[in-house]
Tab-separated table of C-alpha atoms in Angstrom:
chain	number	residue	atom	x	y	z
Q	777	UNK	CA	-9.508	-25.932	3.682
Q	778	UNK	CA	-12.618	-24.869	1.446
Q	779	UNK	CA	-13.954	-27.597	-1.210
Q	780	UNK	CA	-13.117	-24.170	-3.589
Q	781	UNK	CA	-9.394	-24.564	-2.210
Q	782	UNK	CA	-9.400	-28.537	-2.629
Q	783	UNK	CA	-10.287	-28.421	-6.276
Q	784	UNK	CA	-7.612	-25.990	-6.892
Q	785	UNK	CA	-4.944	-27.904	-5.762
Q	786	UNK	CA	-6.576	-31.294	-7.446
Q	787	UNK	CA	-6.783	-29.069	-11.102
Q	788	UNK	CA	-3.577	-28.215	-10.419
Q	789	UNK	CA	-2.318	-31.836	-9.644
Q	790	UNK	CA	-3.792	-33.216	-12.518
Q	791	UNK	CA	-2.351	-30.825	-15.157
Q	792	UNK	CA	1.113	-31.721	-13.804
Q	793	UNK	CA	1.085	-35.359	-13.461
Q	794	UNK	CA	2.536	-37.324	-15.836
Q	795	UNK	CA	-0.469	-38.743	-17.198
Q	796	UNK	CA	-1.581	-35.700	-18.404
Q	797	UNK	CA	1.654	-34.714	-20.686
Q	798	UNK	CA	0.370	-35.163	-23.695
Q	799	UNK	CA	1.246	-33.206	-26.704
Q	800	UNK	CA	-1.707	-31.214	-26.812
Q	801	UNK	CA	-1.451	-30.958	-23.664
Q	802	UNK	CA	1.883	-29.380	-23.314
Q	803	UNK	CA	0.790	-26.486	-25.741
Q	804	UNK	CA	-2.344	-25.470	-23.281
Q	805	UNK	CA	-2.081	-22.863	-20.432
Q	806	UNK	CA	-1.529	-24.586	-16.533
Q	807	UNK	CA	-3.322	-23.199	-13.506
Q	808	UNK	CA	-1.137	-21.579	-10.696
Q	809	UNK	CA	-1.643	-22.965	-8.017
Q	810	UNK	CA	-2.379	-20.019	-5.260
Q	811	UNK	CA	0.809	-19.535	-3.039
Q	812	UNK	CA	-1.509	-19.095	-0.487
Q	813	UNK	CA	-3.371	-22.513	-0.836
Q	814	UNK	CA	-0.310	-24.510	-0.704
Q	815	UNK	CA	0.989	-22.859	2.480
Q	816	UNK	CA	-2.190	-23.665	4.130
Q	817	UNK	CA	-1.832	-27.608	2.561
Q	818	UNK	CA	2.106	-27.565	3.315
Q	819	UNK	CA	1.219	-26.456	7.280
Q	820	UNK	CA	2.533	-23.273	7.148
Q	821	UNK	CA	1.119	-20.078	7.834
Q	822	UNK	CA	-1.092	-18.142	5.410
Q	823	UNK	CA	-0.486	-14.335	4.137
Q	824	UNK	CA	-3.063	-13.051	6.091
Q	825	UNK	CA	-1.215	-14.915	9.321
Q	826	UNK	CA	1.769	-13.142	7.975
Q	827	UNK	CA	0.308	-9.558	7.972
Q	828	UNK	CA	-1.414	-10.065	11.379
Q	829	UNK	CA	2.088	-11.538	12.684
Q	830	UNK	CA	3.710	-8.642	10.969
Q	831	UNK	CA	1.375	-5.668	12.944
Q	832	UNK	CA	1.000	-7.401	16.267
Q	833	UNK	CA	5.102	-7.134	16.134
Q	834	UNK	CA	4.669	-3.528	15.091
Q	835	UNK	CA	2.825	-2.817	18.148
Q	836	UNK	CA	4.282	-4.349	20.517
Q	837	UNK	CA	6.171	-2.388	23.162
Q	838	UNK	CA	8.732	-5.017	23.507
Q	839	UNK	CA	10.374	-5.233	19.827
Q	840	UNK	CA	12.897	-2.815	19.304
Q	841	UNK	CA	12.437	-0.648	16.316
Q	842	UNK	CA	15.427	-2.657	14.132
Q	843	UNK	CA	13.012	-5.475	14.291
Q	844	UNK	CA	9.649	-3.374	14.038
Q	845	UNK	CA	11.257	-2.030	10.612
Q	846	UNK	CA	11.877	-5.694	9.791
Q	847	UNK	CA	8.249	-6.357	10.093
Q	848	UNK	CA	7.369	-3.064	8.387
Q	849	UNK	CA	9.096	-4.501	5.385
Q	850	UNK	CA	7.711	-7.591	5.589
Q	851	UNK	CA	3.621	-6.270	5.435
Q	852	UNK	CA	4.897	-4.371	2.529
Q	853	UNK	CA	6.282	-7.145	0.073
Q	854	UNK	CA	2.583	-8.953	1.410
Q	855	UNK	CA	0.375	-6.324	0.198
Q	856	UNK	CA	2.419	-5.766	-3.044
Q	857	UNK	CA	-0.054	-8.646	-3.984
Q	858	UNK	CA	-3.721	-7.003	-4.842
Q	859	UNK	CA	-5.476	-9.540	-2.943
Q	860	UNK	CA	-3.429	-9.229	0.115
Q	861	UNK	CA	-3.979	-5.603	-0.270
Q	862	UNK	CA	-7.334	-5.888	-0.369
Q	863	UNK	CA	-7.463	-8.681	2.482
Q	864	UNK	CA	-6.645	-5.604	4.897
Q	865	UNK	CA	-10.387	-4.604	5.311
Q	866	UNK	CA	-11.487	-8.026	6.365
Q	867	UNK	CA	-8.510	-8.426	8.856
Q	868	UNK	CA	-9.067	-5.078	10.560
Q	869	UNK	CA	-5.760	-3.628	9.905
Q	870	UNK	CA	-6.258	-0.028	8.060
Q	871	UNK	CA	-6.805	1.351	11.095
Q	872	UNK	CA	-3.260	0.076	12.886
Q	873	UNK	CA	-1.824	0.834	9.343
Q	874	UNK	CA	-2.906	4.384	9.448
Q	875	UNK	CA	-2.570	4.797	13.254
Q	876	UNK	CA	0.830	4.944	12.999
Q	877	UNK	CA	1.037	8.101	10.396
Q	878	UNK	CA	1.769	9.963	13.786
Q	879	UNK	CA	4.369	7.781	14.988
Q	880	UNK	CA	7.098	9.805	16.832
Q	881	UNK	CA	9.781	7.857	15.224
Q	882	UNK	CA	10.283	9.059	11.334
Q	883	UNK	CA	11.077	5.703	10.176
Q	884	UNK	CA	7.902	4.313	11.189
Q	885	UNK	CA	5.951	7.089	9.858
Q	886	UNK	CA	7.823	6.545	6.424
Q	887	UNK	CA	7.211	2.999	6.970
Q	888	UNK	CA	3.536	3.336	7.434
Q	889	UNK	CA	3.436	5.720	4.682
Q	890	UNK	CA	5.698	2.853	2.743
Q	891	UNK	CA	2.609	0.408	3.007
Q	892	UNK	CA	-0.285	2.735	2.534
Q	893	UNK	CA	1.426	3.983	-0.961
Q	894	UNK	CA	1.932	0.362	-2.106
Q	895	UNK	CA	-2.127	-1.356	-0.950
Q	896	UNK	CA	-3.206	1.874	-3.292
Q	897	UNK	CA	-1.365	2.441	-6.456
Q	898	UNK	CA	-3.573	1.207	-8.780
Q	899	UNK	CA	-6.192	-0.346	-6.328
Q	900	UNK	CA	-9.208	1.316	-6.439
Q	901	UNK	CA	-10.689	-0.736	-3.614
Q	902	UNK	CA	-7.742	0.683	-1.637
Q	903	UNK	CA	-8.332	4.055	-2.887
Q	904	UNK	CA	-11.810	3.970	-1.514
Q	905	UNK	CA	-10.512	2.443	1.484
Q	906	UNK	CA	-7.860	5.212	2.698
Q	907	UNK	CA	-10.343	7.770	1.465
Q	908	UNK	CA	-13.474	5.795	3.848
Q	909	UNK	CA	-11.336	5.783	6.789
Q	910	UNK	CA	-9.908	9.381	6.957
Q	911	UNK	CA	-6.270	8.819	5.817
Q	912	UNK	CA	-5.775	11.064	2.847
Q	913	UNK	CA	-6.276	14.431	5.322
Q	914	UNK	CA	-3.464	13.107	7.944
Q	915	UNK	CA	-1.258	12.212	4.674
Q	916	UNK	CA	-1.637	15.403	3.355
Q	917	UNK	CA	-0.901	17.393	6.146
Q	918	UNK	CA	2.516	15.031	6.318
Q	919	UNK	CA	3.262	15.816	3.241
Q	920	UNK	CA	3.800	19.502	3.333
Q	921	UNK	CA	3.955	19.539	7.544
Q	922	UNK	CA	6.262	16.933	8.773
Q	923	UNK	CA	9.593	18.038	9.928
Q	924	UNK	CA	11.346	15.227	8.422
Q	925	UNK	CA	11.667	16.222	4.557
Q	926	UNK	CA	11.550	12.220	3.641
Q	927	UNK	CA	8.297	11.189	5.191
Q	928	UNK	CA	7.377	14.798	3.059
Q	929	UNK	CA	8.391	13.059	0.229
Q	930	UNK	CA	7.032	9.380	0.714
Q	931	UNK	CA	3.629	11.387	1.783
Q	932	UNK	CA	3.854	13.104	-1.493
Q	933	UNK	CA	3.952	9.676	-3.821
Q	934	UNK	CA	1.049	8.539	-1.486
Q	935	UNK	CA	-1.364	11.327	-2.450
Q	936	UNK	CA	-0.205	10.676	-5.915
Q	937	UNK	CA	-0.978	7.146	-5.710
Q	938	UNK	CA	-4.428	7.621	-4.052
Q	939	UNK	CA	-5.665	10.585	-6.535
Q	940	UNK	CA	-4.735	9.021	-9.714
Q	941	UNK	CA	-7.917	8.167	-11.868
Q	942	UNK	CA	-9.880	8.486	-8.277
Q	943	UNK	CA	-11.598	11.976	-8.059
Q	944	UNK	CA	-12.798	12.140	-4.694
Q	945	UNK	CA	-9.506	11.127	-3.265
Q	946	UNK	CA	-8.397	14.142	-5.409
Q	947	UNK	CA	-10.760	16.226	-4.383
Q	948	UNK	CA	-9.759	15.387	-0.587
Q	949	UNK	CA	-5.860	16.175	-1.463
Q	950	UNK	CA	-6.503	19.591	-2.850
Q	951	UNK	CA	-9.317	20.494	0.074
Q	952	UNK	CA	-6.333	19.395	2.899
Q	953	UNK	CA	-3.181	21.386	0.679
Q	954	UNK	CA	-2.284	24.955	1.245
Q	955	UNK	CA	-3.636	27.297	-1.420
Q	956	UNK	CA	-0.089	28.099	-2.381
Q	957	UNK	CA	0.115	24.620	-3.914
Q	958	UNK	CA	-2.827	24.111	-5.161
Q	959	UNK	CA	-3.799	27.689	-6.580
Q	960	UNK	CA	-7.646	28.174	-8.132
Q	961	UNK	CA	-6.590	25.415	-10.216
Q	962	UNK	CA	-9.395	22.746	-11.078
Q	963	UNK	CA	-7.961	19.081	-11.167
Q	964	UNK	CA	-8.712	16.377	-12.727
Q	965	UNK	CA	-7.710	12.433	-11.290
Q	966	UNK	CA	-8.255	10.919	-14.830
Q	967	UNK	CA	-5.668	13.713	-16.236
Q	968	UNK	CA	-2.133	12.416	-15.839
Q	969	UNK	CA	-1.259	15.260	-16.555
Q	970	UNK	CA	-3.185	17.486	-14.159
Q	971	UNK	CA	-2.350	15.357	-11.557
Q	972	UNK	CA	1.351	15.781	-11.816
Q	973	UNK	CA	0.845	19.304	-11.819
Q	974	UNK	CA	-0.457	19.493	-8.223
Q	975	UNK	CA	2.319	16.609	-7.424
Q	976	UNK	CA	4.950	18.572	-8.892
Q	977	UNK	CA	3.764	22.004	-6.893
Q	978	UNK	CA	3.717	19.954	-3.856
Q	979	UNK	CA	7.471	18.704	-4.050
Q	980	UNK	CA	8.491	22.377	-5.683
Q	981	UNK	CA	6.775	24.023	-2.228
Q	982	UNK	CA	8.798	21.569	0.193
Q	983	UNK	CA	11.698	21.791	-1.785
Q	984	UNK	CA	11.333	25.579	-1.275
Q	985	UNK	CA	10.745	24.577	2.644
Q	986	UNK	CA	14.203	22.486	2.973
Q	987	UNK	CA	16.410	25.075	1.208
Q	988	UNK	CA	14.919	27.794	3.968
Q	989	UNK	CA	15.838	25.069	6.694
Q	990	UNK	CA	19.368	24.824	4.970
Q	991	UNK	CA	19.777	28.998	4.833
């Protein structure tokens, strides 16, 4: 452990002992002590263990897809936390994340999509991230393409998540949507407003789609 980690957890220590309960004291703010930090000085395994424990189980050919979903779920509650989230870059896994967008199984494709929709709503580092790495085109075209009409709709709160006060993200969405969505309109990522509008064609066009499947 880091001497950063160390004085942490000895901050920490001293605010709680008894010594330091003092009135005045009492009425001042505590550090948190990271979760992370006392895993590490507990033995256990870290978060970023946990995500690369959670995507090696992903892809591996021997666990079924019961447990695969299992471990799907399990990288998700992880990068709910910003700093996980923004971990993924340093541990190399955007790539595997995104690789499996074209999953032949629907649940893992939802899954994936599950994930990508949580490291980016309201994470601009993530935002730049999916945009970098060329996953805003292959969520798009899931969005209005795949044959499963859930993925279409997970797909659809994605590219909501990623344009949202981001403009070249935005940009991307509208360049990789049919016209008949997106119309001449000109959209703008800091515009709530304008952004729904483009969200809300996008579900109105696949809900369009399902009732011709229905027919």
């Amino acid at each position: 452990m880091n001497n950063a980690g160390l004085n942490e957890i000895l901050k920490w220590s001293i605010e709680n002992s008894d010594a330091s309960r003092t009135e005045d004291a009492a009425q001042q703010p505590r550090s948190q002590l990271n979760p992370e930090l006392l895993a590490q000085l507990m033995g256990g395994p870290s978060d970023a263990d946990r995500m690369n424990e959670a995507m090696a189980a992903i892809y591996h050919p021997e666990v079924d897809l019961e447990n695969k979903l299992i471990a799907w779920d399990n990288f998700e509650q992880l990068v709910e936390n910003l700093d996980n989230a923004n971990n993924m870059e340093t541990l190399g896994l955007w790539m595997p994340l995104i690789g499996k967008l074209d999953d032949e199984e629907k649940e893992v494709r939802n899954m994936a999509l599950w994930c990508l929709g949580t490291a980016v709503q309201n994470n601009i580092k993530c935002q730049e991230r999916a945009l970098a790495i060329g996953a805003i085109p292959r969520v798009a075209k899931l969005s209005h393409q795949d044959p499963d009409h859930g993925v279409r709709k997970k797909a659809t709160r994605v590219l909501s998540s990623t344009s949202r006060n981001y403009q070249p993200a935005l940009d991307e969405t509208v360049k990789h949507l049919p016209s008949e969505i997106t119309g001449n309109e000109k959209y703008d990522a800091g515009d709530m407003e304008s952004v729904d509008k483009l969200i809300q064609a996008l579900r109105d066009y696949n809900a369009k789609a399902a009732q011709s499947t229905n027919a």
